[in-house]
mmCIF file of C-alpha atoms and ligand atoms in Angstrom:
data_model
loop_
_atom_site.group_PDB
_atom_site.id
_atom_site.type_symbol
_atom_site.label_atom_id
_atom_site.label_comp_id
_atom_site.label_asym_id
_atom_site.label_seq_id
_atom_site.Cartn_x
_atom_site.Cartn_y
_atom_site.Cartn_z
ATOM 1 C CA UNK X 1 97.256 -180.218 47.051
ATOM 2 C CA UNK X 2 99.498 -182.471 45.920
ATOM 3 C CA UNK X 3 101.029 -185.397 46.318
ATOM 4 C CA UNK X 4 105.033 -185.603 45.804
ATOM 5 C CA UNK X 5 105.857 -189.015 47.017
ATOM 6 C CA UNK X 6 104.802 -192.150 48.884
ATOM 7 C CA UNK X 7 106.544 -194.651 50.504
ATOM 8 C CA UNK X 8 105.280 -197.929 52.261
ATOM 9 C CA UNK X 9 106.580 -200.935 54.887
ATOM 10 C CA UNK X 10 105.377 -204.728 55.609
ATOM 11 C CA UNK X 11 106.850 -206.220 58.149
ATOM 12 C CA UNK X 12 108.774 -209.497 57.019
ATOM 13 C CA UNK X 13 106.423 -212.301 58.358
ATOM 14 C CA UNK X 14 103.960 -213.866 55.851
ATOM 15 C CA UNK X 15 100.863 -215.494 57.088
ATOM 16 C CA UNK X 16 98.715 -217.777 55.131
ATOM 17 C CA UNK X 17 95.507 -218.693 55.987
ATOM 18 C CA UNK X 18 96.725 -222.195 56.235
ATOM 19 C CA UNK X 19 98.979 -221.276 58.745
ATOM 20 C CA UNK X 20 95.668 -219.751 60.404
ATOM 21 C CA UNK X 21 93.469 -223.187 60.107
ATOM 22 C CA UNK X 22 96.554 -224.768 62.493
ATOM 23 C CA UNK X 23 95.061 -222.592 65.751
ATOM 24 C CA UNK X 24 91.378 -221.929 64.644
ATOM 25 C CA UNK X 25 88.070 -223.013 62.934
ATOM 26 C CA UNK X 26 88.855 -221.975 59.556
ATOM 27 C CA UNK X 27 90.007 -223.188 56.537
ATOM 28 C CA UNK X 28 91.892 -220.592 53.137
ATOM 29 C CA UNK X 29 88.207 -222.262 50.958
ATOM 30 C CA UNK X 30 85.861 -220.646 53.390
ATOM 31 C CA UNK X 31 88.821 -216.454 54.084
ATOM 32 C CA UNK X 32 89.388 -216.302 50.347
ATOM 33 C CA UNK X 33 85.870 -217.009 49.327
ATOM 34 C CA UNK X 34 84.526 -214.404 51.306
ATOM 35 C CA UNK X 35 86.896 -212.235 51.064
ATOM 36 C CA UNK X 36 89.675 -213.068 48.778
ATOM 37 C CA UNK X 37 92.703 -212.617 51.275
ATOM 38 C CA UNK X 38 94.942 -215.446 50.930
ATOM 39 C CA UNK X 39 98.123 -213.910 52.887
ATOM 40 C CA UNK X 40 99.019 -210.675 55.148
ATOM 41 C CA UNK X 41 102.154 -209.736 56.946
ATOM 42 C CA UNK X 42 102.235 -209.747 60.658
ATOM 43 C CA UNK X 43 104.773 -207.778 62.883
ATOM 44 C CA UNK X 44 106.655 -210.283 64.827
ATOM 45 C CA UNK X 45 110.013 -209.437 66.522
ATOM 46 C CA UNK X 46 110.697 -205.979 64.665
ATOM 47 C CA UNK X 47 110.260 -202.507 66.672
ATOM 48 C CA UNK X 48 107.070 -201.048 64.726
ATOM 49 C CA UNK X 49 108.440 -197.635 65.112
ATOM 50 C CA UNK X 50 111.342 -198.520 62.903
ATOM 51 C CA UNK X 51 109.245 -199.813 60.310
ATOM 52 C CA UNK X 52 107.380 -196.446 60.359
ATOM 53 C CA UNK X 53 110.594 -194.421 59.881
ATOM 54 C CA UNK X 54 111.029 -196.251 57.088
ATOM 55 C CA UNK X 55 108.325 -195.899 55.063
ATOM 56 C CA UNK X 56 108.583 -191.949 56.150
ATOM 57 C CA UNK X 57 111.765 -192.096 54.589
ATOM 58 C CA UNK X 58 111.043 -194.126 51.476
ATOM 59 C CA UNK X 59 108.205 -191.235 50.919
ATOM 60 C CA UNK X 60 111.165 -188.356 51.840
ATOM 61 C CA UNK X 61 113.477 -190.305 48.770
ATOM 62 C CA UNK X 62 110.272 -190.765 46.445
ATOM 63 C CA UNK X 63 109.690 -186.878 46.700
ATOM 64 C CA UNK X 64 113.176 -185.768 46.283
ATOM 65 C CA UNK X 65 112.778 -183.253 49.157
ATOM 66 C CA UNK X 66 114.312 -183.583 52.504
ATOM 67 C CA UNK X 67 113.697 -184.458 55.987
ATOM 68 C CA UNK X 68 113.795 -181.031 56.883
ATOM 69 C CA UNK X 69 111.162 -179.459 54.167
ATOM 70 C CA UNK X 70 108.692 -181.353 56.177
ATOM 71 C CA UNK X 71 106.493 -178.327 58.220
ATOM 72 C CA UNK X 72 103.982 -180.563 59.358
ATOM 73 C CA UNK X 73 103.312 -184.613 60.437
ATOM 74 C CA UNK X 74 100.225 -185.859 60.856
ATOM 75 C CA UNK X 75 99.692 -189.690 61.830
ATOM 76 C CA UNK X 76 96.828 -192.415 61.181
ATOM 77 C CA UNK X 77 96.550 -194.658 63.666
ATOM 78 C CA UNK X 78 93.804 -196.722 65.251
ATOM 79 C CA UNK X 79 96.332 -198.783 66.672
ATOM 80 C CA UNK X 80 100.525 -198.724 67.265
ATOM 81 C CA UNK X 81 102.315 -199.815 70.484
ATOM 82 C CA UNK X 82 101.527 -196.067 71.962
ATOM 83 C CA UNK X 83 98.359 -194.654 73.120
ATOM 84 C CA UNK X 84 100.980 -191.416 74.312
ATOM 85 C CA UNK X 85 102.679 -189.789 73.590
ATOM 86 C CA UNK X 86 101.394 -189.659 70.177
ATOM 87 C CA UNK X 87 102.345 -191.939 67.752
ATOM 88 C CA UNK X 88 104.261 -189.131 65.272
ATOM 89 C CA UNK X 89 106.039 -187.931 68.228
ATOM 90 C CA UNK X 90 107.892 -191.610 68.589
ATOM 91 C CA UNK X 91 108.696 -191.217 64.982
ATOM 92 C CA UNK X 92 110.199 -188.226 64.805
ATOM 93 C CA UNK X 93 112.107 -189.069 67.467
ATOM 94 C CA UNK X 94 113.605 -191.711 65.379
ATOM 95 C CA UNK X 95 113.918 -189.400 62.564
ATOM 96 C CA UNK X 96 114.454 -186.349 64.102
ATOM 97 C CA UNK X 97 112.063 -184.627 62.693
ATOM 98 C CA UNK X 98 110.845 -181.589 65.035
ATOM 99 C CA UNK X 99 107.935 -179.777 63.160
ATOM 100 C CA UNK X 100 104.751 -179.969 64.725
ATOM 101 C CA UNK X 101 102.536 -183.283 64.730
ATOM 102 C CA UNK X 102 99.515 -185.317 65.939
ATOM 103 C CA UNK X 103 97.837 -187.698 65.419
ATOM 104 C CA UNK X 104 94.743 -188.719 64.555
ATOM 105 C CA UNK X 105 92.176 -191.871 64.629
ATOM 106 C CA UNK X 106 89.320 -191.759 62.193
ATOM 107 C CA UNK X 107 89.454 -195.764 62.115
ATOM 108 C CA UNK X 108 89.716 -197.004 58.546
ATOM 109 C CA UNK X 109 89.059 -193.831 56.661
ATOM 110 C CA UNK X 110 92.015 -191.678 58.390
ATOM 111 C CA UNK X 111 94.099 -191.500 55.242
ATOM 112 C CA UNK X 112 91.356 -188.832 53.973
ATOM 113 C CA UNK X 113 90.775 -187.205 57.019
ATOM 114 C CA UNK X 114 94.621 -186.450 57.357
ATOM 115 C CA UNK X 115 94.363 -185.225 53.826
ATOM 116 C CA UNK X 116 91.754 -183.084 54.865
ATOM 117 C CA UNK X 117 93.437 -181.379 57.511
ATOM 118 C CA UNK X 118 96.470 -181.518 55.354
ATOM 119 C CA UNK X 119 94.476 -179.586 52.657
ATOM 120 C CA UNK X 120 93.552 -177.112 54.868
ATOM 121 C CA UNK X 121 96.722 -176.675 56.343
ATOM 122 C CA UNK X 122 97.896 -175.888 52.850
ATOM 123 C CA UNK X 123 95.857 -173.711 51.509
ATOM 124 C CA UNK X 124 95.894 -171.319 54.658
ATOM 125 C CA UNK X 125 99.447 -171.319 53.900
ATOM 126 C CA UNK X 126 100.307 -172.765 57.499
ATOM 127 C CA UNK X 127 102.306 -175.448 56.235
ATOM 128 C CA UNK X 128 104.206 -176.198 52.822
ATOM 129 C CA UNK X 129 104.846 -179.757 52.694
ATOM 130 C CA UNK X 130 103.004 -181.921 55.059
ATOM 131 C CA UNK X 131 103.553 -186.184 56.207
ATOM 132 C CA UNK X 132 100.641 -188.028 55.856
ATOM 133 C CA UNK X 133 101.747 -191.628 58.037
ATOM 134 C CA UNK X 134 99.403 -194.365 58.815
ATOM 135 C CA UNK X 135 100.556 -196.874 60.622
ATOM 136 C CA UNK X 136 98.653 -199.723 61.470
ATOM 137 C CA UNK X 137 99.593 -203.009 63.944
ATOM 138 C CA UNK X 138 96.010 -204.456 63.310
ATOM 139 C CA UNK X 139 97.294 -207.449 64.655
ATOM 140 C CA UNK X 140 97.263 -206.252 68.133
ATOM 141 C CA UNK X 141 93.997 -205.374 68.278
ATOM 142 C CA UNK X 142 92.257 -208.213 67.026
ATOM 143 C CA UNK X 143 90.834 -211.483 69.552
ATOM 144 C CA UNK X 144 93.122 -214.187 67.958
ATOM 145 C CA UNK X 145 90.454 -216.845 69.160
ATOM 146 C CA UNK X 146 87.743 -215.157 67.371
ATOM 147 C CA UNK X 147 88.009 -216.442 63.465
ATOM 148 C CA UNK X 148 84.724 -214.426 62.300
ATOM 149 C CA UNK X 149 87.712 -210.869 62.987
ATOM 150 C CA UNK X 150 91.034 -212.260 63.118
ATOM 151 C CA UNK X 151 92.009 -213.517 59.506
ATOM 152 C CA UNK X 152 90.898 -210.830 57.775
ATOM 153 C CA UNK X 153 93.159 -208.065 58.969
ATOM 154 C CA UNK X 154 97.231 -207.473 58.652
ATOM 155 C CA UNK X 155 99.862 -205.090 59.537
ATOM 156 C CA UNK X 156 101.272 -202.056 57.548
ATOM 157 C CA UNK X 157 102.459 -198.967 56.873
ATOM 158 C CA UNK X 158 101.803 -196.350 54.307
ATOM 159 C CA UNK X 159 103.256 -192.748 53.867
ATOM 160 C CA UNK X 160 102.721 -190.029 51.644
ATOM 161 C CA UNK X 161 104.111 -186.172 51.640
ATOM 162 C CA UNK X 162 101.965 -183.667 49.931
ATOM 163 C CA UNK X 163 102.215 -180.328 49.374
ATOM 164 C CA UNK X 164 100.705 -177.013 47.686
ATOM 165 C CA UNK X 165 100.309 -177.951 44.133
ATOM 166 C CA UNK X 166 96.733 -178.305 42.582
ATOM 167 C CA UNK X 167 95.681 -181.242 42.031
ATOM 168 C CA UNK X 168 93.018 -182.442 44.257
ATOM 169 C CA UNK X 169 89.863 -182.335 42.353
ATOM 170 C CA UNK X 170 87.594 -183.128 45.045
ATOM 171 C CA UNK X 171 87.362 -184.695 48.343
ATOM 172 C CA UNK X 172 84.732 -185.119 51.136
ATOM 173 C CA UNK X 173 84.240 -187.235 54.785
ATOM 174 C CA UNK X 174 82.298 -187.108 56.910
ATOM 175 C CA UNK X 175 79.727 -190.260 59.766
ATOM 176 C CA UNK X 176 77.761 -192.043 57.465
ATOM 177 C CA UNK X 177 75.720 -194.392 60.077
ATOM 178 C CA UNK X 178 76.780 -195.498 63.684
ATOM 179 C CA UNK X 179 79.229 -196.467 65.753
ATOM 180 C CA UNK X 180 78.697 -199.889 67.256
ATOM 181 C CA UNK X 181 79.447 -202.329 63.867
ATOM 182 C CA UNK X 182 83.346 -202.114 64.522
ATOM 183 C CA UNK X 183 84.534 -201.048 68.441
ATOM 184 C CA UNK X 184 86.989 -201.752 70.664
ATOM 185 C CA UNK X 185 86.974 -200.319 74.088
ATOM 186 C CA UNK X 186 90.478 -199.280 76.048
ATOM 187 C CA UNK X 187 91.524 -200.869 79.300
ATOM 188 C CA UNK X 188 89.806 -199.728 82.053
ATOM 189 C CA UNK X 189 92.798 -199.360 84.546
ATOM 190 C CA UNK X 190 92.323 -199.789 88.240
ATOM 191 C CA UNK X 191 90.906 -196.841 89.587
ATOM 192 C CA UNK X 192 89.760 -197.787 92.908
ATOM 193 C CA UNK X 193 86.321 -195.220 92.079
ATOM 194 C CA UNK X 194 85.219 -197.551 89.338
ATOM 195 C CA UNK X 195 83.202 -200.465 88.634
ATOM 196 C CA UNK X 196 85.894 -203.440 87.677
ATOM 197 C CA UNK X 197 86.734 -203.855 84.389
ATOM 198 C CA UNK X 198 84.702 -206.427 82.487
ATOM 199 C CA UNK X 199 84.928 -204.877 79.013
ATOM 200 C CA UNK X 200 86.352 -207.209 76.772
ATOM 201 C CA UNK X 201 89.301 -205.556 74.602
ATOM 202 C CA UNK X 202 89.490 -207.445 71.561
ATOM 203 C CA UNK X 203 88.085 -205.403 68.083
ATOM 204 C CA UNK X 204 84.305 -206.438 68.389
ATOM 205 C CA UNK X 205 82.915 -206.387 65.115
ATOM 206 C CA UNK X 206 78.891 -206.814 63.309
ATOM 207 C CA UNK X 207 80.365 -208.140 60.250
ATOM 208 C CA UNK X 208 77.165 -208.423 58.096
ATOM 209 C CA UNK X 209 76.789 -204.837 59.110
ATOM 210 C CA UNK X 210 79.539 -203.440 58.235
ATOM 211 C CA UNK X 211 79.559 -204.794 54.868
ATOM 212 C CA UNK X 212 76.179 -203.753 54.023
ATOM 213 C CA UNK X 213 77.231 -200.122 55.408
ATOM 214 C CA UNK X 214 80.610 -199.700 53.381
ATOM 215 C CA UNK X 215 78.809 -200.602 50.032
ATOM 216 C CA UNK X 216 76.165 -197.538 50.808
ATOM 217 C CA UNK X 217 79.108 -195.695 51.818
ATOM 218 C CA UNK X 218 81.164 -196.113 49.056
ATOM 219 C CA UNK X 219 78.279 -195.933 46.647
ATOM 220 C CA UNK X 220 77.594 -192.351 48.211
ATOM 221 C CA UNK X 221 80.764 -191.161 48.873
ATOM 222 C CA UNK X 222 81.911 -191.655 45.348
ATOM 223 C CA UNK X 223 79.170 -190.420 43.320
ATOM 224 C CA UNK X 224 79.726 -187.502 45.779
ATOM 225 C CA UNK X 225 82.922 -187.023 45.257
ATOM 226 C CA UNK X 226 83.385 -187.839 41.454
ATOM 227 C CA UNK X 227 80.534 -185.096 41.135
ATOM 228 C CA UNK X 228 81.831 -182.642 42.598
ATOM 229 C CA UNK X 229 85.479 -182.897 41.084
ATOM 230 C CA UNK X 230 83.617 -182.721 37.438
ATOM 231 C CA UNK X 231 85.222 -185.523 36.006
ATOM 232 C CA UNK X 232 83.348 -188.081 34.058
ATOM 233 C CA UNK X 233 82.932 -191.350 35.888
ATOM 234 C CA UNK X 234 84.343 -192.870 32.894
ATOM 235 C CA UNK X 235 87.428 -190.528 32.870
ATOM 236 C CA UNK X 236 88.635 -192.076 35.872
ATOM 237 C CA UNK X 237 91.699 -194.633 35.731
ATOM 238 C CA UNK X 238 92.143 -195.869 38.805
ATOM 239 C CA UNK X 239 89.402 -196.893 41.872
ATOM 240 C CA UNK X 240 91.153 -196.983 44.971
ATOM 241 C CA UNK X 241 89.098 -198.383 47.391
ATOM 242 C CA UNK X 242 89.637 -199.476 51.291
ATOM 243 C CA UNK X 243 91.075 -202.783 50.964
ATOM 244 C CA UNK X 244 88.889 -204.691 53.398
ATOM 245 C CA UNK X 245 87.194 -207.215 51.754
ATOM 246 C CA UNK X 246 87.420 -207.873 47.856
ATOM 247 C CA UNK X 247 83.500 -208.747 47.597
ATOM 248 C CA UNK X 248 82.499 -205.470 48.862
ATOM 249 C CA UNK X 249 85.086 -203.781 46.587
ATOM 250 C CA UNK X 250 83.314 -206.081 43.459
ATOM 251 C CA UNK X 251 79.716 -205.063 44.280
ATOM 252 C CA UNK X 252 80.839 -201.438 44.282
ATOM 253 C CA UNK X 253 82.157 -201.644 40.924
ATOM 254 C CA UNK X 254 78.817 -202.695 39.816
ATOM 255 C CA UNK X 255 76.638 -200.473 41.702
ATOM 256 C CA UNK X 256 78.484 -198.049 40.164
ATOM 257 C CA UNK X 257 78.442 -199.944 36.568
ATOM 258 C CA UNK X 258 83.034 -198.859 36.287
ATOM 259 C CA UNK X 259 84.446 -202.347 34.813
ATOM 260 C CA UNK X 260 86.279 -204.085 37.549
ATOM 261 C CA UNK X 261 89.706 -203.997 36.311
ATOM 262 C CA UNK X 262 89.956 -200.724 37.126
ATOM 263 C CA UNK X 263 89.697 -201.187 40.808
ATOM 264 C CA UNK X 264 92.769 -202.399 41.733
ATOM 265 C CA UNK X 265 93.511 -203.831 44.374
ATOM 266 C CA UNK X 266 96.417 -206.132 46.619
ATOM 267 C CA UNK X 267 93.971 -207.117 49.622
ATOM 268 C CA UNK X 268 94.956 -211.087 48.308
ATOM 269 C CA UNK X 269 98.605 -210.156 50.116
ATOM 270 C CA UNK X 270 98.049 -207.233 52.365
ATOM 271 C CA UNK X 271 94.473 -208.314 54.180
ATOM 272 C CA UNK X 272 92.973 -205.027 56.069
ATOM 273 C CA UNK X 273 96.140 -202.665 56.635
ATOM 274 C CA UNK X 274 93.730 -200.182 58.116
ATOM 275 C CA UNK X 275 93.876 -196.288 57.549
ATOM 276 C CA UNK X 276 97.460 -197.802 55.820
ATOM 277 C CA UNK X 277 96.015 -199.636 52.971
ATOM 278 C CA UNK X 278 95.003 -197.029 50.482
ATOM 279 C CA UNK X 279 98.392 -195.347 50.824
ATOM 280 C CA UNK X 280 100.160 -198.887 51.141
ATOM 281 C CA UNK X 281 98.225 -199.343 47.120
ATOM 282 C CA UNK X 282 99.323 -196.139 46.032
ATOM 283 C CA UNK X 283 102.677 -196.819 47.070
ATOM 284 C CA UNK X 284 102.689 -200.054 46.008
ATOM 285 C CA UNK X 285 101.611 -198.303 42.127
ATOM 286 C CA UNK X 286 103.025 -195.811 41.850
ATOM 287 C CA UNK X 287 106.757 -197.876 42.255
ATOM 288 C CA UNK X 288 105.898 -200.304 39.668
ATOM 289 C CA UNK X 289 104.865 -197.494 37.450
ATOM 290 C CA UNK X 290 101.086 -197.917 36.674
ATOM 291 C CA UNK X 291 100.219 -194.635 37.972
ATOM 292 C CA UNK X 292 101.022 -192.316 34.556
ATOM 293 C CA UNK X 293 100.795 -188.743 34.903
ATOM 294 C CA UNK X 294 98.064 -187.094 34.412
ATOM 295 C CA UNK X 295 95.974 -189.907 35.559
ATOM 296 C CA UNK X 296 92.727 -189.427 37.366
ATOM 297 C CA UNK X 297 92.194 -191.694 40.787
ATOM 298 C CA UNK X 298 89.346 -192.120 42.835
ATOM 299 C CA UNK X 299 89.619 -193.440 46.166
ATOM 300 C CA UNK X 300 87.298 -193.982 49.074
ATOM 301 C CA UNK X 301 87.064 -195.593 52.203
ATOM 302 C CA UNK X 302 85.318 -196.515 55.458
ATOM 303 C CA UNK X 303 85.879 -197.909 58.576
ATOM 304 C CA UNK X 304 84.680 -197.545 62.742
ATOM 305 C CA UNK X 305 82.670 -194.899 63.361
ATOM 306 C CA UNK X 306 81.044 -195.116 60.616
ATOM 307 C CA UNK X 307 83.248 -193.081 58.898
ATOM 308 C CA UNK X 308 84.031 -192.434 55.627
ATOM 309 C CA UNK X 309 85.315 -190.482 52.573
ATOM 310 C CA UNK X 310 86.384 -190.224 48.607
ATOM 311 C CA UNK X 311 88.802 -188.153 46.886
ATOM 312 C CA UNK X 312 89.270 -187.288 43.062
ATOM 313 C CA UNK X 313 92.987 -186.363 42.069
ATOM 314 C CA UNK X 314 95.103 -186.135 38.988
ATOM 315 C CA UNK X 315 98.386 -188.803 39.820
ATOM 316 C CA UNK X 316 101.262 -185.521 38.754
ATOM 317 C CA UNK X 317 104.199 -186.457 40.668
HETATM 318 N N1 LIG D 1 86.136 -219.640 58.810
HETATM 319 C C1 LIG D 1 85.228 -220.296 58.921
HETATM 320 N N2 LIG D 1 83.961 -219.920 59.055
HETATM 321 C C2 LIG D 1 84.234 -218.678 59.391
HETATM 322 C C3 LIG D 1 84.748 -217.958 59.247
HETATM 323 C C4 LIG D 1 86.098 -217.819 59.450
HETATM 324 N N3 LIG D 1 87.036 -217.356 59.742
HETATM 325 N N4 LIG D 1 84.198 -216.485 60.194
HETATM 326 C C5 LIG D 1 83.380 -216.560 60.513
HETATM 327 N N5 LIG D 1 82.605 -218.278 60.288
HETATM 328 C C6 LIG D 1 81.358 -218.407 60.074
HETATM 329 C C7 LIG D 1 80.801 -217.834 60.917
HETATM 330 O O1 LIG D 1 80.374 -218.605 62.368
HETATM 331 C C8 LIG D 1 78.913 -218.003 60.657
HETATM 332 O O2 LIG D 1 78.955 -219.560 60.718
HETATM 333 P P1 LIG D 1 76.963 -219.964 61.364
HETATM 334 O O3 LIG D 1 76.324 -219.155 59.925
HETATM 335 O O4 LIG D 1 77.532 -221.728 61.314
HETATM 336 O O5 LIG D 1 76.312 -218.797 62.018
HETATM 337 C C9 LIG D 1 79.263 -218.252 59.251
HETATM 338 O O6 LIG D 1 80.779 -218.560 58.658
HETATM 339 C C10 LIG D 1 78.924 -217.076 57.785
HETATM 340 O O7 LIG D 1 78.894 -215.572 58.575
HETATM 341 P P2 LIG D 1 78.668 -214.915 58.141
HETATM 342 O O8 LIG D 1 78.784 -213.706 58.870
HETATM 343 O O9 LIG D 1 77.311 -214.863 57.687
HETATM 344 O O10 LIG D 1 79.677 -214.882 56.929
HETATM 345 P P3 LIG D 1 79.585 -213.723 55.971
HETATM 346 O O11 LIG D 1 79.973 -214.035 54.413
HETATM 347 O O12 LIG D 1 79.012 -212.429 56.366
HETATM 348 O O13 LIG D 1 81.575 -213.287 55.431
HETATM 349 C C11 LIG D 1 82.408 -211.399 56.619
HETATM 350 C C12 LIG D 1 82.194 -212.908 57.269
HETATM 351 C C13 LIG D 1 83.407 -211.307 58.108
HETATM 352 C C14 LIG D 1 83.503 -211.931 55.716
HETATM 353 C C15 LIG D 1 82.124 -210.523 56.119
HETATM 354 O O14 LIG D 1 80.799 -210.332 56.366
HETATM 355 C C16 LIG D 1 82.920 -209.048 56.081
HETATM 356 O O15 LIG D 1 83.741 -209.001 55.709
HETATM 357 N N6 LIG D 1 82.413 -208.177 56.568
HETATM 358 C C17 LIG D 1 83.423 -206.688 56.099
HETATM 359 C C18 LIG D 1 84.127 -207.041 57.307
HETATM 360 C C19 LIG D 1 84.865 -205.456 57.466
HETATM 361 O O16 LIG D 1 85.264 -205.253 56.544
HETATM 362 N N7 LIG D 1 85.745 -205.472 58.220
HETATM 363 C C20 LIG D 1 86.373 -203.936 58.383
HETATM 364 C C21 LIG D 1 85.968 -202.769 58.091
HETATM 365 S S1 LIG D 1 87.173 -201.461 57.959
#
C-alpha cells in the first residue's frame, strides 16, 4: 500500500480559548498548559457533507487520478450528522461516486483501522485505489457545559488515497484495554417496551485514565511497528501521533528517547479531531513540502475502545 494523495478541510469558524472562557469556568492558561490547544475549528452553518466532499476532491487532485478511478471508499467517523445512511453514502451522493463504500467507527484510531482494511483489499486484488475519508464532527458529541471535555475537541476532515505499491513497512492495531474511559451512549428512542431513556447522550471521559492509557498504548504499538518495519528508530524522520494532547506527545517522545522536534503536530490550532487528526496532519505536511520522497514516517493513534495502533511507512508519493 502507498499513499498517493492527501486532502483536508477545516470548517471556517475559529474558537479560541478566550471564547470558551466566556461561557465556561476555564481560561487560556489552564487549557494551553494542560493540553497545548489554543484554538480549534468548529462547524457552524456549513454543510458537513459538503466540506467532506471538498476534502475528497482535494485528495483526488493531489493524487493525479480521476474520481472514477477509486474502487473502494472507506469512511472513518465517530460522529457525523447521520446515523444512517453511512456517511460514505452521503458523500458519494454529492460526488456522484458509485463504488463500494462503508463506514467504520473505531473512535480516534479509525485511520489505522481503515488503512488496515484498505491494505487487505489491495493485497487481495479486490481494489486498486482506495479512498479513506476521516470525517469528524466532534462538536456534536461533546457536552458544551462540561469544561473537562469540550475544550479538547474540534471538527475536521482528512482524506487519503492509497494504491497497491509497496511503501508501508508495518501496520498494527488492537484493543489495548477496557473501553469505559471514553463513552457516549446513543439516544434510546421512545420504545414503549424499554425503560425510559435516562442516559446522558454526550461524551463522558475519564481524562486521567485516557492520558495514562494513551502513553502506554503509543509506547507498545510504536515499538512493535518499528520492530516489524526493520527500520532503526533513529532513521525515522517524522513521528505523527494522534493529536489529543501535547503533553501526551511529549511524554511519548521522552519514553521512546526520540527528539521532540521529530514529533510533528498541529494540535495548538486544531484541537482533537478524532480519527481525522493524523490525516489532516499528513495533508498539512504534504502541502507545505515538509515530506520528502523516501522519508520514513511512524504514526500512532489511540482512542475510545480502548483501541490503538501504529504504522511505519515510506513517503513515496
Ligand atoms: N478549565 C479549568 N479547570 C478545569 C478544566 C478546564 N477546562 N477541566 C478540568 N478542570 C479542573 C478539574 O475540575 C480539576 O479540578 P479539581 O482539582 O478542583 O477537581 C482540575 O482541573 C484538574 O483536573 P485533572 O483531571 O486532574 O487535570 P489533568 O491535568 O489530568 O488534565 C485533561 C485534564 C483532560 C486535560 C487530561 O487528563 C487529558 O488530556 N487527558 C486525555 C484526554 C484525551 O486525550 N481524550 C481524548 C482521547 S482520544
